Short mmCIF file of C-alpha atoms and ligand atoms in Angstrom, two decimals:
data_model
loop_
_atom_site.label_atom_id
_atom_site.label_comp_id
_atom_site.label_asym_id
_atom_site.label_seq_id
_atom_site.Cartn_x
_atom_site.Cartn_y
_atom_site.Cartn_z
CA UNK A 137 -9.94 -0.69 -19.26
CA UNK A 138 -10.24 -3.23 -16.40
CA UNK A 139 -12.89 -3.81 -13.32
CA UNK A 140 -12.16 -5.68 -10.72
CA UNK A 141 -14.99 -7.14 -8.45
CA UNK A 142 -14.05 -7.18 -4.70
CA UNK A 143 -16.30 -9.21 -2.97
CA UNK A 144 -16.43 -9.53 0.90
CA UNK A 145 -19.17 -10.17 3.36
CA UNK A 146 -19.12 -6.85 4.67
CA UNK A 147 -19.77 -5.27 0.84
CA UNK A 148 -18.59 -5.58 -3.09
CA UNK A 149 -17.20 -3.53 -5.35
CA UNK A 150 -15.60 -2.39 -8.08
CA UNK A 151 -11.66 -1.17 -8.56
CA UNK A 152 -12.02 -0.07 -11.76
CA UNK A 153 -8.71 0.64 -13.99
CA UNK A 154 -8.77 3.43 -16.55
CA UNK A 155 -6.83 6.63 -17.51
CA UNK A 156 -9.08 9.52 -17.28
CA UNK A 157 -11.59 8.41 -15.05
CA UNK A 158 -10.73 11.17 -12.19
CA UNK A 159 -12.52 13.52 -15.20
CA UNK A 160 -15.53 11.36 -15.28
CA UNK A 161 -16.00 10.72 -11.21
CA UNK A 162 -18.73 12.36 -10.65
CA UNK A 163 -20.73 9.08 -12.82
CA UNK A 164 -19.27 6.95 -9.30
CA UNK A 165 -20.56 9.13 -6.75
CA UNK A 166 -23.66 8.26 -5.38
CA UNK A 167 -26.36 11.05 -6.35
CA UNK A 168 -27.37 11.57 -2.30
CA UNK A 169 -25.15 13.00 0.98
CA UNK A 170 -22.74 15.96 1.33
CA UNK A 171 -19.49 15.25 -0.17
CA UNK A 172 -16.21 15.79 1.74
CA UNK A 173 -13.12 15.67 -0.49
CA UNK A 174 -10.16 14.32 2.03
CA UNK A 175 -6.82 15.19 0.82
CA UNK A 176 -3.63 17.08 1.26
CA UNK A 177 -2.68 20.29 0.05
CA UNK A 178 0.58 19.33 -1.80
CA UNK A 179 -1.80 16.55 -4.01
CA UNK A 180 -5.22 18.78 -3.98
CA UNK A 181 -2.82 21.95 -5.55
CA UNK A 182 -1.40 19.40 -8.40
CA UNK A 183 -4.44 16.78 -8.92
CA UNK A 184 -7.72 19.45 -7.60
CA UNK A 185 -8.44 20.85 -10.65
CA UNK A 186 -8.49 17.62 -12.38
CA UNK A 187 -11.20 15.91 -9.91
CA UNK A 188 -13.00 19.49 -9.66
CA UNK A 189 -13.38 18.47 -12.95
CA UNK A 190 -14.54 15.12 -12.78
CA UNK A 191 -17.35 16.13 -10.23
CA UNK A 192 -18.82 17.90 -12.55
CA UNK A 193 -20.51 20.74 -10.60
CA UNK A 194 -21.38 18.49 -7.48
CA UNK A 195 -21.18 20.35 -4.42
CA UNK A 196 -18.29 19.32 -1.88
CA UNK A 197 -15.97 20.00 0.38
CA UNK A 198 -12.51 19.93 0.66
CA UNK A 199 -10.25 18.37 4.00
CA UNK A 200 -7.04 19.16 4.36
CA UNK A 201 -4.44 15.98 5.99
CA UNK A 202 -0.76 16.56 6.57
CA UNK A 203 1.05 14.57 4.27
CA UNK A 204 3.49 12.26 4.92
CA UNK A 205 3.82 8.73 6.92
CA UNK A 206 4.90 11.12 10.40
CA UNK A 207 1.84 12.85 10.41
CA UNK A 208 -0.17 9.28 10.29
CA UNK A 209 -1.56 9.88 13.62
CA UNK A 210 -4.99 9.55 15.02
CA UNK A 211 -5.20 13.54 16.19
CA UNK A 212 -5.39 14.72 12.69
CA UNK A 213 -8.48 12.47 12.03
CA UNK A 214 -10.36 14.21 15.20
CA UNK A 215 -9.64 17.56 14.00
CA UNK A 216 -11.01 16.26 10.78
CA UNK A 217 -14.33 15.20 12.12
CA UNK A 218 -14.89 18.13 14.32
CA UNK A 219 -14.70 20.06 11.15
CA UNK A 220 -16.82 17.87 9.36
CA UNK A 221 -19.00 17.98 12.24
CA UNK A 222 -18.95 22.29 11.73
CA UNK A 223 -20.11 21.52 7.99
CA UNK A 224 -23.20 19.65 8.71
CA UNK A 225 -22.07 15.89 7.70
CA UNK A 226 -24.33 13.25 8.62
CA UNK A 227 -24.77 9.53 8.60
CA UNK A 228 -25.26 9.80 4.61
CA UNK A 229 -21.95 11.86 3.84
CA UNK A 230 -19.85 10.24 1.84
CA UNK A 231 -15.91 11.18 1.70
CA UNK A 232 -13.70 10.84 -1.40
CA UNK A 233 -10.52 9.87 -0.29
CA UNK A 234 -8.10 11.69 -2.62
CA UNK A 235 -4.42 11.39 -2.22
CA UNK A 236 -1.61 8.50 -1.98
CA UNK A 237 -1.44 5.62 0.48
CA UNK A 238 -1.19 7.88 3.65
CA UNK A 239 -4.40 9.79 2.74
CA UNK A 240 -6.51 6.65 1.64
CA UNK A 241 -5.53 4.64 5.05
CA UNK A 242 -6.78 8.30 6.89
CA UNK A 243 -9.64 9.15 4.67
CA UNK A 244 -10.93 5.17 5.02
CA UNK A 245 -10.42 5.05 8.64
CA UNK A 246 -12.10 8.49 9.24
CA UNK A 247 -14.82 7.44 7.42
CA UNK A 248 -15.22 4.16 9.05
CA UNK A 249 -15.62 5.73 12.63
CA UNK A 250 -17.41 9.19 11.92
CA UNK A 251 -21.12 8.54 13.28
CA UNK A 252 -20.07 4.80 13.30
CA UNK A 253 -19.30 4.31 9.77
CA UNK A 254 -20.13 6.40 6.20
CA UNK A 255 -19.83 5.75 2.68
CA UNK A 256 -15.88 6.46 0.99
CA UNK A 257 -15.05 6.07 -1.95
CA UNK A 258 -10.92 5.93 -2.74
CA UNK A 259 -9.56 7.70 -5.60
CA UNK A 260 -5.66 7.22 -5.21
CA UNK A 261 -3.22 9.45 -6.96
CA UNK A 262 0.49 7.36 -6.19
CA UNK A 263 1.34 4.20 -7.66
CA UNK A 264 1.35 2.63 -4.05
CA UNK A 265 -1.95 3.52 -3.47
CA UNK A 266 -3.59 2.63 -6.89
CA UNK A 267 -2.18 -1.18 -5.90
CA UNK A 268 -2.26 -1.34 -3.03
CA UNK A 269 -3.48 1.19 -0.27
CA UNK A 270 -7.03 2.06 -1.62
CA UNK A 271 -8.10 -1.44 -2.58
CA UNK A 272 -9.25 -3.98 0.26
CA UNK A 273 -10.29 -1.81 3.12
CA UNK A 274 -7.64 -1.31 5.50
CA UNK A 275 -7.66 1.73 6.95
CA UNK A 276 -5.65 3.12 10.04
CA UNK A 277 -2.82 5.47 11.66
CA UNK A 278 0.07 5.10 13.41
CA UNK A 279 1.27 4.60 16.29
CA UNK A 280 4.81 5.66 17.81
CA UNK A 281 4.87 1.76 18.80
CA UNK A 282 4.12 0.82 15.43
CA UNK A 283 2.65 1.40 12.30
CA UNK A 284 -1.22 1.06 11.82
CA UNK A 285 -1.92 -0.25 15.17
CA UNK A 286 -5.13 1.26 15.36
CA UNK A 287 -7.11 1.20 12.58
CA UNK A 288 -10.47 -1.04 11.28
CA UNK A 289 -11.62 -2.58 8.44
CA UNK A 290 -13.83 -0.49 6.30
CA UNK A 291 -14.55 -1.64 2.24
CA UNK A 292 -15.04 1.47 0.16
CA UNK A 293 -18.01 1.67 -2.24
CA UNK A 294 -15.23 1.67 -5.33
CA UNK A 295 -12.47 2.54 -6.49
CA UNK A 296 -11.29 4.79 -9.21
CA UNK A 297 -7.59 4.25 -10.26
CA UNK A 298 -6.53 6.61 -13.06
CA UNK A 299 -2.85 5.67 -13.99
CA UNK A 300 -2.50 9.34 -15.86
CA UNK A 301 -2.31 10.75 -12.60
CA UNK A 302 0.68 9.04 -12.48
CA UNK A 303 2.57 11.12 -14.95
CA UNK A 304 3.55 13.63 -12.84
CA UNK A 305 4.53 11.98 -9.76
CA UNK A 306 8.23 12.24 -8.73
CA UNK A 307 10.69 9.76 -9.38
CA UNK A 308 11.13 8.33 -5.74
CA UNK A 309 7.47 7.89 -4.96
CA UNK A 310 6.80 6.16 -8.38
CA UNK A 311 9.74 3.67 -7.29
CA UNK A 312 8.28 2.72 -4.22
CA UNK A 313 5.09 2.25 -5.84
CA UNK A 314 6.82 -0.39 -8.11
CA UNK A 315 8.36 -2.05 -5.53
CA UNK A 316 4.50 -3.13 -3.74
CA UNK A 317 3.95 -4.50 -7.80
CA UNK A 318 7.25 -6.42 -7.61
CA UNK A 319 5.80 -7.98 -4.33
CA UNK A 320 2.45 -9.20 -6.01
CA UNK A 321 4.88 -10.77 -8.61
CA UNK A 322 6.99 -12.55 -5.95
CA UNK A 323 3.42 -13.93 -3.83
CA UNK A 324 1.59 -14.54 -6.84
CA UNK A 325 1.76 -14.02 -10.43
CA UNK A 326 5.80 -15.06 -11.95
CA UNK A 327 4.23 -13.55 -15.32
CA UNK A 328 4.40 -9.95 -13.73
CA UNK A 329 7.40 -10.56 -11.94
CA UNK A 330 9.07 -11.84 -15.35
CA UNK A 331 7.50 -8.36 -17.52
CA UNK A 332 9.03 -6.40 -14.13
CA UNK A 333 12.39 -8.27 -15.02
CA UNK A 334 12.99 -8.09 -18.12
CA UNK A 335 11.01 -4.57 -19.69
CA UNK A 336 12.53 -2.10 -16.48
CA UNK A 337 13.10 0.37 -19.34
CA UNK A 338 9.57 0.89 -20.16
CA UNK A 339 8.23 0.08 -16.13
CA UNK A 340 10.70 3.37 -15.26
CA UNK A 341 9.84 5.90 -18.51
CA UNK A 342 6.16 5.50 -17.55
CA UNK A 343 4.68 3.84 -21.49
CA UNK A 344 1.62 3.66 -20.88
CA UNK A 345 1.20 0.48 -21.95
CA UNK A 346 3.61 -1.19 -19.30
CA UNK A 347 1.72 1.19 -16.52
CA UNK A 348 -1.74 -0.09 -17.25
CA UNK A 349 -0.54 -3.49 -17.44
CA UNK A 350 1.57 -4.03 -13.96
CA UNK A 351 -1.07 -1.59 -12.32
CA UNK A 352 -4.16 -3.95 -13.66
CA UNK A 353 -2.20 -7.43 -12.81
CA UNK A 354 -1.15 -5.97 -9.34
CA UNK A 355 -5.32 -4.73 -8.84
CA UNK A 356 -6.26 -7.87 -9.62
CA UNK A 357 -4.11 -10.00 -7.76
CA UNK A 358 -5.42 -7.87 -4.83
CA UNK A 359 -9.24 -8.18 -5.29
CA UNK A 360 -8.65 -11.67 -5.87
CA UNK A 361 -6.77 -12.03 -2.43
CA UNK A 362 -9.33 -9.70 -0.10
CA UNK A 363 -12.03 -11.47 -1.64
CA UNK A 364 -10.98 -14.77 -0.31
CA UNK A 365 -9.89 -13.74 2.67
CA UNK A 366 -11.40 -9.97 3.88
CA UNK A 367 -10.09 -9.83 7.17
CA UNK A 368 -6.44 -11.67 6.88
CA UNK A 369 -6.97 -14.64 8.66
CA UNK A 370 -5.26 -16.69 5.98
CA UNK A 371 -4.32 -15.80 2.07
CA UNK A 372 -4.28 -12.04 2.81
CA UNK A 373 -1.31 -12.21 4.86
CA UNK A 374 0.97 -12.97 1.72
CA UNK A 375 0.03 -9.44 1.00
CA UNK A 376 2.29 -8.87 4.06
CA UNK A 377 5.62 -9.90 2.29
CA UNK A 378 8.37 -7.60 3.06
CA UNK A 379 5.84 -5.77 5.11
CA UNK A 380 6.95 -7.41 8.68
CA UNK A 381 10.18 -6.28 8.41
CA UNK A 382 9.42 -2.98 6.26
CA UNK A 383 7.08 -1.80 9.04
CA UNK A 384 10.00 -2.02 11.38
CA UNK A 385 12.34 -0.67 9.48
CA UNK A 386 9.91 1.99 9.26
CA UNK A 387 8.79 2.51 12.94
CA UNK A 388 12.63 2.38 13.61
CA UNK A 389 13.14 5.85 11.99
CA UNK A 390 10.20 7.13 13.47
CA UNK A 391 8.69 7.16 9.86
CA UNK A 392 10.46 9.92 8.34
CA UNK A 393 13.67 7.92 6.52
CA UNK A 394 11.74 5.54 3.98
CA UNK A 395 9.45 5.60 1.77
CA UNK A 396 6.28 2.62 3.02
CA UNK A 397 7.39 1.19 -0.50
CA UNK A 398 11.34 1.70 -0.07
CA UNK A 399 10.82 0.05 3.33
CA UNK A 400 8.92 -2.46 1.65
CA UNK A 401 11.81 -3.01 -0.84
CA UNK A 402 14.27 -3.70 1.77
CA UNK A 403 11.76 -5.71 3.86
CA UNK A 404 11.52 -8.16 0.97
CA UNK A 405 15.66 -8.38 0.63
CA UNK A 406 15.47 -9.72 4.25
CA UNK A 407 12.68 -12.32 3.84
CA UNK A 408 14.01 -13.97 0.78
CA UNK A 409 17.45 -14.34 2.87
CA UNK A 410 15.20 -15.75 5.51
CA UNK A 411 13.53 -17.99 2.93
CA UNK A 412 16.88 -19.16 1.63
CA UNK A 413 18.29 -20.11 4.84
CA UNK A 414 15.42 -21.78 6.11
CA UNK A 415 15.13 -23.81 3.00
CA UNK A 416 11.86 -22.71 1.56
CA UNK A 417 13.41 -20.69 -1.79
CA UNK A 418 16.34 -22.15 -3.68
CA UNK A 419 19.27 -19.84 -3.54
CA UNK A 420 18.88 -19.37 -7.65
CA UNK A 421 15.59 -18.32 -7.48
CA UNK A 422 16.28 -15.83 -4.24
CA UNK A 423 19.77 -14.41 -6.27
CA UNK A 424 17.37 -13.86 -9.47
CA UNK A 425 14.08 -11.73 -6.70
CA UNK A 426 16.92 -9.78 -5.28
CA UNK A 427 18.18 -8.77 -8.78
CA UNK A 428 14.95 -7.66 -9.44
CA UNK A 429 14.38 -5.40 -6.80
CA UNK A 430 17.29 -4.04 -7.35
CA UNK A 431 16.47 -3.07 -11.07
CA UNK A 432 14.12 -0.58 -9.20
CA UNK A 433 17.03 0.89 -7.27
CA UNK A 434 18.15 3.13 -5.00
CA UNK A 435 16.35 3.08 -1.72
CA UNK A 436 17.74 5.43 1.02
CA UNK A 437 21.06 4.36 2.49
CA UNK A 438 20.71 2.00 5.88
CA UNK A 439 23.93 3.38 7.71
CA UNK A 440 23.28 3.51 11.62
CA UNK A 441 20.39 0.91 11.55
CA UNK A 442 20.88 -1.63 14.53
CA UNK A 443 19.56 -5.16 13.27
CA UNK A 444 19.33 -6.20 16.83
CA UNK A 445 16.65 -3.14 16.95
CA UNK A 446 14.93 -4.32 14.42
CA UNK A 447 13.74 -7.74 15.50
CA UNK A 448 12.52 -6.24 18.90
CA UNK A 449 10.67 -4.19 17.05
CA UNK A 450 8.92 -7.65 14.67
CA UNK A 451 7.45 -8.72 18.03
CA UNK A 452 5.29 -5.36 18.71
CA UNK A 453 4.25 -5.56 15.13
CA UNK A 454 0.28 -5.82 15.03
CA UNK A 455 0.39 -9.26 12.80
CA UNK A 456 2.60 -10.54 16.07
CA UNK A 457 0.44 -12.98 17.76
CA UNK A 458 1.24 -13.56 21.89
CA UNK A 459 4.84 -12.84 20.76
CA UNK A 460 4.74 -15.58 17.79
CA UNK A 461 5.93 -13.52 14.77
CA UNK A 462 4.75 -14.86 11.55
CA UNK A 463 6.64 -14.32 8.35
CA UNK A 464 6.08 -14.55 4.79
CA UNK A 465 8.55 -15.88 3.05
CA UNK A 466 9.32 -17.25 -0.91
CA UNK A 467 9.12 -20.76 -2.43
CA UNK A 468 9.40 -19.77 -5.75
CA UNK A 469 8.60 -16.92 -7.79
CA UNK A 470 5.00 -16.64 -8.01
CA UNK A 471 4.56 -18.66 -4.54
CA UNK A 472 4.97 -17.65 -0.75
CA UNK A 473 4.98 -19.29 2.52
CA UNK A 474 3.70 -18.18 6.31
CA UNK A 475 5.88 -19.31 8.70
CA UNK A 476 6.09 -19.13 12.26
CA UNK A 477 8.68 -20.68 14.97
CA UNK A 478 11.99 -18.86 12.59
CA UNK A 479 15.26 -19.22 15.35
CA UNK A 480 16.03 -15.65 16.17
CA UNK A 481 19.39 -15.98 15.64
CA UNK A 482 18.32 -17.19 11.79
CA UNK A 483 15.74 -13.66 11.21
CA UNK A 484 18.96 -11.57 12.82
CA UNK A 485 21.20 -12.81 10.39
CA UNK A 486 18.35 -12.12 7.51
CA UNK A 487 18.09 -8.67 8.84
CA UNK A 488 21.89 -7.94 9.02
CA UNK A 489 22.11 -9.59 5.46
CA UNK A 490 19.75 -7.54 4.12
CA UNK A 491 21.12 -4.28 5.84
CA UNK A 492 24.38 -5.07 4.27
CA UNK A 493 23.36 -6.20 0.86
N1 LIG B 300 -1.36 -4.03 2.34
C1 LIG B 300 -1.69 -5.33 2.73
C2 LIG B 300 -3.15 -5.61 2.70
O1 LIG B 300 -3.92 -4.83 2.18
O2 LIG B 300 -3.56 -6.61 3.22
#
């Protein structure tokens, strides 16, 4: 099964694809430190056993994070600490970040700020996280202003992406999971968008063989962006598409309505209407993306939304820059844009397309 090489500055790694690796994890854990398992309870009762398993008799503890996006909030990762404080971690601890996207962003960003930085290594267990979360280092919480506005940088010494895991997860999380693998189709490889299009049958029973494949392309096409560009000061931000507005669709119902990947989904609908009527996408190719998302269908009804709420909200967003907001929007399949200096007036009609549509 595929490896992927991340390679930053700050450190390189592996994302390694394969189904049943969780049982063989303890070969990626580093033979010195205390190990802190950080998960939640809902994924440690279903997936434990399995990564007891894989650690093969190696001592370690387990942390317990609220799940969901609402609980994405920096006291949780105090109260964490403190513990791990109470169970004699030190500066070579190393924490396994076990769980879906929220976990991996809390587990990272814990571990990049206890004693100024320790060892994690990110073992996702949603679709969302195996493609996009736990690979590239971003790591963060919440804020009620905004989603991950405080957070760092922090590369994990590898990942371990086990698409079995996958098997059991229910229906709505797996679709928002596809949605972040439609997005690296749309910024960057038209061969996985085209697979996305045309096998949806397989994508949704879960064949293995259609799994592996979109999860591998989508790991890839991450590792290859990060390790241009670590810290997003230029090709990493087409990982953002559909993100800008997701994030305020998200922070707009104070994280508790959508999915990150249902936001995501619906973030994308309004950037390819931006891209079409600013003349960057032709309207063919922005009829055929929307199709496609759609295939993944249903995310959570929009009733009640305000679009005029929604572009206040693209200015507070963290990739905002003194009140410039930059978007990402299509060429083509397989090719974005960032663009700045967008009319208002043009994004608010995006947005109120895209809440109708
Ligand atoms: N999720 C976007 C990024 O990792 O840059």
């Amino acid at each position: 099964m595929p490896t992927y090489r991340v390679q930053t500055p700050s450190r390189s790694y592996s994302a390694i694809v394969e189904r049943g690796i969780i049982g063989r994890a303890a070969d990626h854990v580093p033979s010195r430190g205390k190990v802190f398992v950080v998960t939640s309870e809902d994924v440690w009762d279903h997936q434990g056993p399995a990564l007891e398993q894989g650690l093969a008799g190696r001592p370690h503890e387990v942390l317990y994070l609220p799940g969901g996006e609402e609980h994405k909030r920096l006291a949780p990762i105090e109260t964490l600490a403190e513990e791990m404080v109470r169970l004699g971690a030190d500066r070579s601890s190393l924490i396994l970040g076990f769980g879906g996207g929220v976990v991996n962003d809390m587990a990272g960003f814990l571990a990049a700020i206890f004693m100024r930085g320790i060892a994690v290594i990110q073992i996702p267990t949603t679709l969302l996280a195996q493609v996009d979360a736990a690979v590239g280092g971003k790591t963060g919480v919440n804020l009620l202003a905004g989603k991950n506005l405080v957070g760092s940088f922090h590369q994990p010494l590898g990942v371990l992406i086990d698409p079995a895991l996958l098997e059991t997860l229910p229906e709505r999380e797996y679709r928002a999971g596809l949605w972040e693998i439609v997005k690296s189709g749309i910024i960057r490889d038209s061969n996985l968008f085209w697979f996305l299009d045309k096998h949806r049958t397989e994508v949704l029973a879960r064949r293995a063989e259609a799994v592996d494949r979109i999860i591998a392309d989508s790991v890839r096409i991450k590792a290859e962006v990060v390790s241009a560009d670590e810290k997003e000061s230029d090709l990493r931000r087409i990982l953002n598409f559909g993100h800008t507005f997701g994030h305020a669709l998200e922070a707009e119902t104070g994280y508790r309505r959508f999915l990150h990947g249902e936001a995501v989904a619906w973030g994308m609908r309004a950037a390819i209407f931006l891209g079409e009527r600013t003349g960057h996408a032709s309207a063919e190719e922005c009829v055929k993306m929307i199709e496609t998302i759609r295939h993944y269908s249903p995310i959570p009804a929009l009733e009640g939304i305000r679009a005029e709420n929604l572009l206040a909200r693209l200015v507070h967003d963290k990739k905002a820059v003194q009140g410039t907001v930059y978007f990402v929007l299509p060429v083509r399949i397989g090719e974005v844009k960032v663009v700045s200096g967008v009319p208002d007036r043009m994004v608010l009609d995006a947005i109120q397309s895209a809440l109708a549509a």
